[in-house]
XYZ file of C-alpha atoms in Angstrom:
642
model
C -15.295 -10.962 -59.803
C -12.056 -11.646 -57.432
C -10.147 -9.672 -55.659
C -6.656 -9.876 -56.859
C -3.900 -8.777 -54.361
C -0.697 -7.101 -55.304
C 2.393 -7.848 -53.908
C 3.067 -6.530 -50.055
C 5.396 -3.591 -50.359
C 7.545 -1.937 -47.762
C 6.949 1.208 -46.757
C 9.085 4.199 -44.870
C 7.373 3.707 -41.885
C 7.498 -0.393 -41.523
C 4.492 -0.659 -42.161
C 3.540 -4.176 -44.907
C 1.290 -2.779 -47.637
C -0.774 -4.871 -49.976
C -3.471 -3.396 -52.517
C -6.507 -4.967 -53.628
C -9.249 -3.856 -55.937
C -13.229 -4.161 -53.774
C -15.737 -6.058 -55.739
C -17.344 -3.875 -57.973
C -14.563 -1.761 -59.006
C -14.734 1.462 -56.986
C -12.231 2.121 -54.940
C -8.907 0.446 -53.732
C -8.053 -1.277 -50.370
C -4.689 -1.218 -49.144
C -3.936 -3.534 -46.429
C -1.521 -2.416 -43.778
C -0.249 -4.136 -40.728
C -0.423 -1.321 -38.341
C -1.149 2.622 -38.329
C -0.946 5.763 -36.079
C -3.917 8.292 -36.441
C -3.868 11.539 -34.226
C -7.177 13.313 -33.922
C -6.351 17.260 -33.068
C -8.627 20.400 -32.197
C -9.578 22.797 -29.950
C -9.947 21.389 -26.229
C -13.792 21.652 -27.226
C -13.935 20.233 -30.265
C -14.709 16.514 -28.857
C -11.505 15.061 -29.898
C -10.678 13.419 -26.524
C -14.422 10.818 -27.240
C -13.432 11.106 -31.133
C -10.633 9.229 -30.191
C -12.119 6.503 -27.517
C -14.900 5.814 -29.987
C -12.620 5.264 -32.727
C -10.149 3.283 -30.291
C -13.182 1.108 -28.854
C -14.145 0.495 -32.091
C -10.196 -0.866 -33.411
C -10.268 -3.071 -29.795
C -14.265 -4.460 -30.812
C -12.185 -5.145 -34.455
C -9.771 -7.575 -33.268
C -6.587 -5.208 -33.520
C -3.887 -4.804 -30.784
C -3.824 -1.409 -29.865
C -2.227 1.497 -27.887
C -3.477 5.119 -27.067
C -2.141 8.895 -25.913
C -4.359 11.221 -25.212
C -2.852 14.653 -24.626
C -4.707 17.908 -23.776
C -4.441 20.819 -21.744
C -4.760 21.758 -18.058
C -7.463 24.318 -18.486
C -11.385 24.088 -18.434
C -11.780 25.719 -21.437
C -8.188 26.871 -23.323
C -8.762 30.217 -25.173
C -9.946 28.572 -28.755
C -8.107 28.840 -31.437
C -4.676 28.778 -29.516
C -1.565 26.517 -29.522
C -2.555 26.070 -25.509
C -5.617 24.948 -26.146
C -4.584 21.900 -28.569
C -6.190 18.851 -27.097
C -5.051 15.798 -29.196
C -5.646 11.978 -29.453
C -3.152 9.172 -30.706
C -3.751 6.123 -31.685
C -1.773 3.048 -32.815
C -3.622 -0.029 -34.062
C -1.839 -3.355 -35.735
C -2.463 -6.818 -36.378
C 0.330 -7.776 -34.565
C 1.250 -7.214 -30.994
C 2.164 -3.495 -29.759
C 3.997 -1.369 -26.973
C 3.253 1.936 -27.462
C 1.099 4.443 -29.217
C 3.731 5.481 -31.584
C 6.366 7.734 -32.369
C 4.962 9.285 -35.932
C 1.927 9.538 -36.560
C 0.684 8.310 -40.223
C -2.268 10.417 -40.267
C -3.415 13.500 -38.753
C -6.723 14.741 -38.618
C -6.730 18.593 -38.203
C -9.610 20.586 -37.068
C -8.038 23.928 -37.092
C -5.400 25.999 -37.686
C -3.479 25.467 -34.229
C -3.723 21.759 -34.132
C -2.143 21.566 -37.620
C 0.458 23.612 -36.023
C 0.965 22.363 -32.984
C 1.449 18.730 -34.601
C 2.842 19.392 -38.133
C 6.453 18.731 -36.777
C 5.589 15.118 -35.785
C 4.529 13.805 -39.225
C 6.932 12.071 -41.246
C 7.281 12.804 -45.111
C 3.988 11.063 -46.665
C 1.820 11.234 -43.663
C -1.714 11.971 -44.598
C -3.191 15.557 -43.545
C -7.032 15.853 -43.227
C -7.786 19.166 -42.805
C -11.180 20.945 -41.672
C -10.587 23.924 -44.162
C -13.647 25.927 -43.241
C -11.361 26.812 -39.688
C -8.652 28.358 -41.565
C -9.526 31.631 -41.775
C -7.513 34.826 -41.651
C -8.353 35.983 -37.849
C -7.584 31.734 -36.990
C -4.581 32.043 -38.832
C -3.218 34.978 -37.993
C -3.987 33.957 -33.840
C -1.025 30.968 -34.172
C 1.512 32.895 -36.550
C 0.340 31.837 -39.800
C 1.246 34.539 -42.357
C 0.018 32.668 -45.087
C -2.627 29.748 -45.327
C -0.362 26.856 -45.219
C -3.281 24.849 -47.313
C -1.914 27.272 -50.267
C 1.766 28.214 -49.259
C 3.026 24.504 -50.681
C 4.666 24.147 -47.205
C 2.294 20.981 -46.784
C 3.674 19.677 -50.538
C 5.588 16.757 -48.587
C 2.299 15.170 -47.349
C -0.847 13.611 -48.790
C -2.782 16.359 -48.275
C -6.817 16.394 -48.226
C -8.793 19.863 -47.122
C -12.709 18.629 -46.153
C -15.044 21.362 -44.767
C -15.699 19.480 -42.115
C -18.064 22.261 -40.512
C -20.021 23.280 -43.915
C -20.473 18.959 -44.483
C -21.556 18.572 -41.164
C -24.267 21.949 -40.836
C -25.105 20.640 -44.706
C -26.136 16.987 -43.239
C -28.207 17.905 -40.273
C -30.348 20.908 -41.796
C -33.773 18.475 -41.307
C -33.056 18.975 -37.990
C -34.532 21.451 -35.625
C -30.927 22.951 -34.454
C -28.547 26.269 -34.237
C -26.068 26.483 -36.469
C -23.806 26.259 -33.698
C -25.214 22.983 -32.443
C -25.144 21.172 -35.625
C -21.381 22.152 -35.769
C -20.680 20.405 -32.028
C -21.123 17.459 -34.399
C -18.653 17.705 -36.629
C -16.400 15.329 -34.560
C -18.723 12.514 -35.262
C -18.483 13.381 -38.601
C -14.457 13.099 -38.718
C -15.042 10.248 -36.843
C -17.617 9.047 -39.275
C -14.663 9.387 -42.585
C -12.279 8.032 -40.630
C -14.485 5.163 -39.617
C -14.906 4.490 -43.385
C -11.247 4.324 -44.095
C -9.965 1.872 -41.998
C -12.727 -0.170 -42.216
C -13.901 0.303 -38.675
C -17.563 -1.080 -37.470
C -20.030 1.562 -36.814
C -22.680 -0.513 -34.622
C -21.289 0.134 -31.413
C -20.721 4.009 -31.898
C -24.538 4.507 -32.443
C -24.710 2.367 -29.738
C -22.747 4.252 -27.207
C -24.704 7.916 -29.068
C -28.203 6.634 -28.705
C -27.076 5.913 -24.512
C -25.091 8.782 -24.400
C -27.864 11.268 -25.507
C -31.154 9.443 -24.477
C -32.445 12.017 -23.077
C -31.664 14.527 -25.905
C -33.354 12.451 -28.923
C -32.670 15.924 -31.358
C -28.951 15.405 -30.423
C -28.863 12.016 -30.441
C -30.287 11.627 -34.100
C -28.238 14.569 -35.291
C -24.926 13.309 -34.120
C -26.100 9.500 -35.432
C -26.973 11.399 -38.739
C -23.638 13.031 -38.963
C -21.247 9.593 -38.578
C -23.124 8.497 -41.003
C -22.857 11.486 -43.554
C -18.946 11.460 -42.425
C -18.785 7.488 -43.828
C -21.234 8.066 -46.734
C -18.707 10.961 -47.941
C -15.713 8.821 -47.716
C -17.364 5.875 -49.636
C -18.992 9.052 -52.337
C -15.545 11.472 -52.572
C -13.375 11.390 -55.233
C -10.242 13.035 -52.708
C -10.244 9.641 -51.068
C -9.625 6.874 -53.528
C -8.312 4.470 -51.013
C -9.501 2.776 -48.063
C -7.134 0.651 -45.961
C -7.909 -2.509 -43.927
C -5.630 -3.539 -40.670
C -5.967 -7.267 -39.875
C -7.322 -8.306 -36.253
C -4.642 -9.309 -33.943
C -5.568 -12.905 -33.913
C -1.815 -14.855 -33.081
C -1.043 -10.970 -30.415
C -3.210 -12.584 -27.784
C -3.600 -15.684 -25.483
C -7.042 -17.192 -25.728
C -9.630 -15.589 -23.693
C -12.011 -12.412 -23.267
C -10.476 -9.462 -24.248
C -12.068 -5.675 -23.613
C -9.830 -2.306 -24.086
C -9.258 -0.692 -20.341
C -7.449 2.579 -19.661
C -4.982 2.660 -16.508
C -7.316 4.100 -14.299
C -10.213 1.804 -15.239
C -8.311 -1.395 -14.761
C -6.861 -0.465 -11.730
C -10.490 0.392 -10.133
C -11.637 -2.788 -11.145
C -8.133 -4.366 -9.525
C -8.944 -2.206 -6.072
C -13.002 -4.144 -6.324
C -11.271 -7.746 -7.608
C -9.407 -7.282 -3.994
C -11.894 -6.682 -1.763
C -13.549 -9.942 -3.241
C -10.453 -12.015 -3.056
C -10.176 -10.685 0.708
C -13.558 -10.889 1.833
C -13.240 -6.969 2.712
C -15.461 -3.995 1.871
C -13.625 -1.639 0.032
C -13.422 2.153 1.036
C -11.724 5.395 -0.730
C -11.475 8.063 0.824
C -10.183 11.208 -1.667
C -10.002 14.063 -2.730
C -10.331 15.161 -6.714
C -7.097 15.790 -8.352
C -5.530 14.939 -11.873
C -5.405 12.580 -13.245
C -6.300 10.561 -10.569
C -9.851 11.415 -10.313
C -11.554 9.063 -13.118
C -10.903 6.188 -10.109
C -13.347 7.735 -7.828
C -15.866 8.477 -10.264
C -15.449 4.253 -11.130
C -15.658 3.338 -8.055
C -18.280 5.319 -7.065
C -20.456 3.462 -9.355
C -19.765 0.132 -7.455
C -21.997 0.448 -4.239
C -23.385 -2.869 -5.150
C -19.592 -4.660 -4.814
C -19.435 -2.843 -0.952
C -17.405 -0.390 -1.969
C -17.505 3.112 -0.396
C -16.362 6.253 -1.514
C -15.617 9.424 0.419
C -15.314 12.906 -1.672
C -13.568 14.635 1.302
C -13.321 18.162 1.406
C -8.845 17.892 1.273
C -5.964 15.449 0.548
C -5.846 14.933 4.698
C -9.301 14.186 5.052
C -9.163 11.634 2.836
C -6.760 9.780 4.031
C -7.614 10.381 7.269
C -10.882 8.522 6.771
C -9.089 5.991 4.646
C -6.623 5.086 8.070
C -9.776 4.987 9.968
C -11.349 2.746 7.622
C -8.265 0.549 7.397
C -8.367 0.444 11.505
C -12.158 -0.306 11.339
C -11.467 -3.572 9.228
C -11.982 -2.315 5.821
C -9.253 -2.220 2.682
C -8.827 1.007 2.906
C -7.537 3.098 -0.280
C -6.400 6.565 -0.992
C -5.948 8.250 -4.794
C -4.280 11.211 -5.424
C -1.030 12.455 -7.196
C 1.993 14.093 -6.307
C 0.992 17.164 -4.575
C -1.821 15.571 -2.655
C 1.102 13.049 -1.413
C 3.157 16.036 0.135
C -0.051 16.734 1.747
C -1.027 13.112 2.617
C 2.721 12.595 4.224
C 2.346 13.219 7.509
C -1.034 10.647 7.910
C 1.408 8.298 5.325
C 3.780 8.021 8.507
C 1.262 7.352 10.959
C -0.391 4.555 9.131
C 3.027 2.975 9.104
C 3.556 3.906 12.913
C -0.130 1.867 13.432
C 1.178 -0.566 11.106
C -2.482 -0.284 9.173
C -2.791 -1.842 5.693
C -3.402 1.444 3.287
C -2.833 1.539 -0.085
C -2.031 5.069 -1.608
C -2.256 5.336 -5.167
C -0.546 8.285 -6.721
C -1.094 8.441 -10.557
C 2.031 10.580 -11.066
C 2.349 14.395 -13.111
C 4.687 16.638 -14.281
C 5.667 18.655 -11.106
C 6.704 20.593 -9.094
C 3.779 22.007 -7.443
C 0.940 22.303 -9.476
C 3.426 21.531 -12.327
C 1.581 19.852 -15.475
C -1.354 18.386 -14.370
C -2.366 16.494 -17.575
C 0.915 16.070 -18.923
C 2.966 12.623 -17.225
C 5.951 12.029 -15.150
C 8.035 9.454 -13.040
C 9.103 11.972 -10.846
C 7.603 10.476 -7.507
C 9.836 7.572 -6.455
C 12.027 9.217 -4.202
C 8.825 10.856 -2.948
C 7.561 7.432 -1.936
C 10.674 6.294 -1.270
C 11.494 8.910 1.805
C 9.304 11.575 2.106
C 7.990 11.266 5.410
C 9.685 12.255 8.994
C 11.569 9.956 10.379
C 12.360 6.687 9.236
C 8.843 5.909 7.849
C 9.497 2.998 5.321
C 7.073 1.780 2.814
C 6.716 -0.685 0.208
C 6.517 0.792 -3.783
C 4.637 -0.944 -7.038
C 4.512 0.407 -10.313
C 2.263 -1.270 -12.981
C 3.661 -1.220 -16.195
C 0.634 -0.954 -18.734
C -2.466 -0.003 -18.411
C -3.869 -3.086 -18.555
C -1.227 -4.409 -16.096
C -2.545 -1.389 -13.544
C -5.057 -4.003 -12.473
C -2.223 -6.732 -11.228
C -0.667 -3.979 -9.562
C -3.771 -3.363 -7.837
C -3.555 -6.642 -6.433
C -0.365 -7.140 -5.559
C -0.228 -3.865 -3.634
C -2.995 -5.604 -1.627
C -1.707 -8.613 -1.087
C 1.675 -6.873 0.407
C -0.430 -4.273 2.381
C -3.071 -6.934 3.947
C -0.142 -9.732 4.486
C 2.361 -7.584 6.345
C 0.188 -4.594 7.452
C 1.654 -1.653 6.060
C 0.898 1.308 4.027
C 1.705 0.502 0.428
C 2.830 3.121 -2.612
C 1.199 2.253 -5.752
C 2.813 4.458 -8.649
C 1.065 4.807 -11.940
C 1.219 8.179 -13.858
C -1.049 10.382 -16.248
C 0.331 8.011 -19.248
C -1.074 4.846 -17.918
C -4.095 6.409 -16.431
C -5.508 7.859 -19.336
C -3.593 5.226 -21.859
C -5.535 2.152 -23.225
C -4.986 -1.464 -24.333
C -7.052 -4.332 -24.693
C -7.180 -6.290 -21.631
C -7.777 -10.555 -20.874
C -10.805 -10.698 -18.227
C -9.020 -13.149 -16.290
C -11.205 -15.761 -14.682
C -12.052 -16.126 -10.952
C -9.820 -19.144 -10.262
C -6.718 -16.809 -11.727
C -6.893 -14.475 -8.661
C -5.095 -14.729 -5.854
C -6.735 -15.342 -2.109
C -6.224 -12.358 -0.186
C -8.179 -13.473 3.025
C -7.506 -12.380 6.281
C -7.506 -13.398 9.770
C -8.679 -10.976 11.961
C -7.665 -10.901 15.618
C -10.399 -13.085 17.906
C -8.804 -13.059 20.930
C -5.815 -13.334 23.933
C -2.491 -14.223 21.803
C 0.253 -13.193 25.003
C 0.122 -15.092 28.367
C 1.827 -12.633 31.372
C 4.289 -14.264 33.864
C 0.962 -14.815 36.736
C -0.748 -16.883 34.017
C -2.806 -13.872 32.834
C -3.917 -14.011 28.902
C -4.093 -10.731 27.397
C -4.198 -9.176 23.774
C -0.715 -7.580 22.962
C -1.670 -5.640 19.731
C 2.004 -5.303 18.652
C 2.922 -9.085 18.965
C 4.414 -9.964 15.694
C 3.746 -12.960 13.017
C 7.292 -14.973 13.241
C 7.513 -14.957 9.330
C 6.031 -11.512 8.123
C 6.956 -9.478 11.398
C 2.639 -8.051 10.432
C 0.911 -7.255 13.985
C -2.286 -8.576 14.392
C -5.585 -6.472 13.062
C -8.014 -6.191 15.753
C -11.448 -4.538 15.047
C -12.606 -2.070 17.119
C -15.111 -3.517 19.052
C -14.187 -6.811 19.838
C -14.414 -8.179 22.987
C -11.415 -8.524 25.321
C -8.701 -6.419 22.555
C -9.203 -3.184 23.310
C -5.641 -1.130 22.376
C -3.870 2.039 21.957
C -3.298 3.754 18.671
C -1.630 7.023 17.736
C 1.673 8.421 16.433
C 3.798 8.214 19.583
C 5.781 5.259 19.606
C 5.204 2.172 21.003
C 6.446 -0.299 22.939
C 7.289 -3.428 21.269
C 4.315 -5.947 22.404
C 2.098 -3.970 24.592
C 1.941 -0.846 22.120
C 1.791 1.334 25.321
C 3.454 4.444 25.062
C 6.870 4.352 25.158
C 10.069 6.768 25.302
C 12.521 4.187 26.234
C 15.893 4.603 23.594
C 16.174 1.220 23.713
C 12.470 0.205 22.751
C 12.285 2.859 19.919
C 15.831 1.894 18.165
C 14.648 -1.720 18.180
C 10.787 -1.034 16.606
C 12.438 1.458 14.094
C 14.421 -1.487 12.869
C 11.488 -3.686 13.440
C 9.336 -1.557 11.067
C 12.529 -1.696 8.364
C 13.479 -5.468 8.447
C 9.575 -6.324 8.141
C 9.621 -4.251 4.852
C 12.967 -5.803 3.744
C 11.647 -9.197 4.140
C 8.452 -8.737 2.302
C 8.086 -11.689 -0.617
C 8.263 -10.509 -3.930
C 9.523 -12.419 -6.873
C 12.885 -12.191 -8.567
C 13.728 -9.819 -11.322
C 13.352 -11.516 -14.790
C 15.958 -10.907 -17.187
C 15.260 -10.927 -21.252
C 18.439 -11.912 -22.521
C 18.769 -14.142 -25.578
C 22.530 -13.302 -26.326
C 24.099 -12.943 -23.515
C 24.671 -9.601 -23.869
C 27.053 -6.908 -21.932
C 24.501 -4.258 -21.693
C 21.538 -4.479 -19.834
C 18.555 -1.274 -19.968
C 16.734 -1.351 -16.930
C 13.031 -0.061 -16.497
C 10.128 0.691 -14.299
C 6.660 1.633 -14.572
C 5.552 3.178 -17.829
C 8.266 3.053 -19.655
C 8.201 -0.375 -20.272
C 6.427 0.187 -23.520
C 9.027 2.152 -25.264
C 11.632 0.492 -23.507
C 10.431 -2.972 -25.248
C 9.772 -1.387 -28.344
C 13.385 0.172 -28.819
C 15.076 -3.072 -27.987
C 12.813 -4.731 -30.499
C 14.026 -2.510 -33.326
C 18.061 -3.089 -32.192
C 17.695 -6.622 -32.068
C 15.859 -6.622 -35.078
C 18.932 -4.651 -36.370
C 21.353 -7.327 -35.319
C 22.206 -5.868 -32.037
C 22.547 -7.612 -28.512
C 21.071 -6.053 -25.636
C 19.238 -7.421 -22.330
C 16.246 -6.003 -21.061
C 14.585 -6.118 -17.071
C 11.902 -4.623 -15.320
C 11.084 -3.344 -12.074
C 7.807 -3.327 -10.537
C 8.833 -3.744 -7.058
C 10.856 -0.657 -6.053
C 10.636 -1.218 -2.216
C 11.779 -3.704 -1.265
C 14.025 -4.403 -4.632
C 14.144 -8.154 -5.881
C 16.665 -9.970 -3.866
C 18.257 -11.000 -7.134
C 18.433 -7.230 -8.549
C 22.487 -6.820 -7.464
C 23.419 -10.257 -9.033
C 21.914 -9.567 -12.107
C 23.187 -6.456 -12.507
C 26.788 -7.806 -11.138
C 26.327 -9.816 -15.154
C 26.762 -6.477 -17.246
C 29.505 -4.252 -18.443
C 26.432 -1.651 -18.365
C 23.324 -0.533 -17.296
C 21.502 1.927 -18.662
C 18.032 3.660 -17.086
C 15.789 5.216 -18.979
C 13.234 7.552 -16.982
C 10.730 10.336 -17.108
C 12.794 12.015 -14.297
C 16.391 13.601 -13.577
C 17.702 9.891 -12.475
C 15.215 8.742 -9.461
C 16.164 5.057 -9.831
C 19.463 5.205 -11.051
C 20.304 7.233 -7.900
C 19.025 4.285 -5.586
C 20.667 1.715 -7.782
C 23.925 3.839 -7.379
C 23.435 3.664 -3.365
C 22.750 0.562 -3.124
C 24.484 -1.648 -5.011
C 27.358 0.542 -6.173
C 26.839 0.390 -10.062
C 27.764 2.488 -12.196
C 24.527 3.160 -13.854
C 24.020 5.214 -16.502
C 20.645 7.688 -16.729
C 18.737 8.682 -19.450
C 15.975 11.096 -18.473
C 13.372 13.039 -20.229
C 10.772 15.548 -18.377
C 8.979 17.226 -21.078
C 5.560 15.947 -20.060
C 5.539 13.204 -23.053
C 6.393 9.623 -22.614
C 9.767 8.298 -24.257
C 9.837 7.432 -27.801
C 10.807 3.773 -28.944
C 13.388 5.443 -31.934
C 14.507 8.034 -29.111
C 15.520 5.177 -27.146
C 17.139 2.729 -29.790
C 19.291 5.518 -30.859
C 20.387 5.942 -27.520
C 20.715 2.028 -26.088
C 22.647 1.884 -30.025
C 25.276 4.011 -28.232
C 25.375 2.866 -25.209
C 25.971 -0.643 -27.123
C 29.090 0.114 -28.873
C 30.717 2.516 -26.306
């Protein structure tokens, strides 16, 4: 017998539809060319590696893909609660992607507060799958349910499905020597296991990853391998699920090569390793936990066979303290934190610039101020890096714009830190770090050289003849001083935070000597190479939406949709924020507008304002959340025929 496909349909939310009938006559396939699923529960109900097992699954498929995972701040949120929602969103396609999605299409729904807490983001049709043995009166009664929405007809708008996920789940594992409460820790892998079975996902690798996971609990192991399996044999057996749907790889989204799926964090640890390599330099961290920047210690840590060293120090200052040192001792010296731990890190930030040290400081931004939101994301750093230090302390500023792109970041921040011997900004935030995409291993020969020469000897000769090592003798072209390791022969030098005198680095007071290495310090980060701005402008349009960072994503994605729609817009990108691209004023000189979309109150705008005198026009959004792609077509559609 042969499958016979019906004709694609549209539907509501874009996505291209076709229905076929498997061999044998069961059930239907629907083939779609892209879909959002958002796993929900309680912070403990395992949806955070519900989600990456599903997700590493899509990227093993062949799909293009793009994640969010959201949860709370707290250990252990009080179950049952709206606070304690911890959810996961994924968007898979065959075709290339920019974001995880503004609606989802499906929602999985372990309780009572995570239907809640995510009902308003469905559109009309979504799918609802439901663990009904959670709603209960107490559960419903704890988020402000009066009445069981599952029977109220307030769910009538969606395709709704109630499982007992808990009773299946306790029900499947009753050969096994366990609690009833620690046959119901696996009821993830059972959700996991249904939703596995309709989309069609493979299966290998997520026994794979269990049987490592819990090798040294082989009762746990089996029981949660048992329980994906009973979640996929009930989708294939139930009669409430009479479709499966099937999402194409990706095959004409990528260049040719080796692809893997990276989070933010992940691929830029792996960028911090690739340039110690390409420089010939061990690599040492020095940090202190803090969200979300902590998953890049834990990475590196694992790496003592690349050279790299990690320091757990006991606060922000120690850390990069010991990175400095490192950095003066010869090594590529790194720093992670995020916002608050750069207040604290500001004052060391300064001196590293007054030693004229490479450093890299890598603050994966968070909703602030203070302690703020620490698993929620923000862009609210810039102006942060941009000035806060004493004095005038300048330093240079990337921002990757994808995950995957975190690991080019990585690099370039390197390069500029090791080439002109400065303290560098790197800003990421909690959406890249914990986002994924899949990622080309790019080969050896695609890396950049990062070498260094070290200072070996005399490079000033005195009036009398004498040769001598002036530490703070510039390069011509980069204005960099040269890096001496403590302990060579013959170049012995000061360091410390007084100033210095130009040459000699002796301590100096002079007026005269400071005025000239304050604008020293400035014109070497002015000059610093960095390539033009590129502009993505078909139609030679009057409006022009400027980005940086993360929001590149739903930037792309809105303009997409409006010239899709017939409208004319330009798009550009920053990832160099200090110095700016010496083309930035010219190109914005070409527009009527500019509009700047940011997870701040108007950080970049501000600076554009300053210093080039445009009139740009902010968009901002601090709600923890990045920006949605519709959010922003509506408002680049306005800003377009103002």
């Amino acid at each position: 017998m042969t499958s016979q496909v019906s004709s694609p349909t549209e539907q509501a939310d874009g996505s291209v539809v076709g229905e076929q009938r498997k061999p044998g006559g069961t059930k239907d396939v629907r083939r779609l060319d892209r879909v959002i699923i958002r796993f929900a529960g309680d912070s403990g109900d395992g949806m955070q590696l519900t989600g990456d097992r599903f997700t590493s699954e899509t990227a093993s498929f062949g799909n293009d893909l793009s994640t969010l995972p959201n949860f709370p701040a707290e250990i252990r949120a009080p179950a049952g609660t709206l606070p304690g929602v911890s959810s996961f969103q994924l968007h898979f396609a065959d075709h290339d992607i920019l974001t995880p999605g503004d609606a989802p299409n499906v929602l999985v729904a372990m309780n009572p507060a995570a239907l809640k807490a995510n009902i308003g983001d469905l559109p009309r049709g979504a799918e609802i799958i439901v663990n009904t043995d959670e709603f209960t009166k107490r559960a419903l009664q704890k988020v402000g349910y009066d009445a069981s929405p599952l029977d109220d007809g307030s769910l009538d708008a969606y395709g709704l499905h109630p499982v007992p996920l808990t009773t299946l789940t306790v029900e499947s594992l009753k050969e096994f020597d366990l609690s009833r409460k620690e046959a119901e820790r696996s009821k993830n892998m059972f959700a996991l296991g249904l939703l596995s079975w309709m989309y069609h996902r493979p299966t290998e690798g997520t026994e794979k990853f269990l049987r490592s996971k819990f090798a040294k609990k082989p009762e746990i192991m089996a029981a949660n391998i048992a329980a994906f399996r009973a979640g996929w044999n009930f989708g294939e057996t139930t009669e409430d699920f009479a479709v499966s749907y099937e999402v194409a790889p990706a095959a004409r989204a990528f260049p040719t090569g080796t692809y893997r799926n990276i989070s933010g964090n992940l691929a830029l640890a792996y960028g911090l390793i690739s340039a110690s390599r390409q420089a010939d330099l061990p690599l040492f961290l020095g940090s202190y936990p803090i969200t979300p920047a902590s998953d890049i210690l834990h990475e590196l840590s694992r790496h003592k066979n690349f050279g790299v060293r990690t320091f757990q120090a006991e606060d922000e200052i120690a850390g990069i303290g010991a990175a400095l040192g490192a950095a003066f001792g010869g090594s590529l010296a790194v720093t992670t934190t995020s916002g608050p731990g750069v207040a604290l890190k500001s004052e060391t930030v300064g001196l590293a610039v007054s030693l004229e040290l490479p450093l890299l400081v890598v603050d994966i931004q968070r909703g602030g101020p203070s302690t703020g939101l620490p698993t929620k994301t923000e862009q609210a750093d810039l102006l942060q890096a941009m000035y806060g230090r004493n004095g005038e302390a300048p330093v240079p500023i990337v921002a990757p714009k994808t995950p995957a792109d975190c690991f080019d970041a990585a690099l370039e921040a390197a390069r500029i830190a090791l080439t002109y011997r400065t303290p560098v900004m790197l800003l990421s935030d909690g959406y890249l770090a914990n986002g994924s995409e899949p990622w080309r291993i790019p080969d050896l020969e695609e890396l950049p050289d990062l070498r260094v020469q070290f200072a070996s000897g005399p490079n000033h000769t005195l009036d009398d003849g004498t040769e001598v090592f002036w530490p703070y003798k510039r390069d011509p072209q980069t204005l960099a001083r040269p890096w001496a390791v403590p302990g060579t022969p013959g170049l012995e030098h000061r360091i410390g935070g007084i100033e210095k005198q130009d040459g000699t680095g002796n301590i100096s007071y002079d007026p005269a000597n400071h005025d000239f290495m304050v604008r020293t310090r400035q014109a070497k980060i002015d000059g610093i190479e960095v390539p033009d701005l590129e502009v993505d402008d078909p139609h030679d349009a009057t409006t022009l939406v400027l980005g940086w960072g993360s929001t590149y994503g739903p930037i792309t994605a809105a303009v997409r949709r409006l010239r899709g729609a017939g409208d004319v817009i330009a798009q550009a990108h920053l990832r160099h924020l200090n110095p700016f691209p010496r083309n930035l004023g010219e190109v914005l000189a070409r527009y009527e507008k500019v509009v700047v979309p940011e997870m701040n109150l108007g950080q970049l705008a501000t600076l554009i304002r300053a210093k080039y005198l445009v009139d740009a026009h902010s968009y901002n959004q601090v709600n923890g959340m990045p920006f949605k792609a519709e959010q922003l077509a509506t408002v680049l559609k306005e800003a377009i025929d103002d």
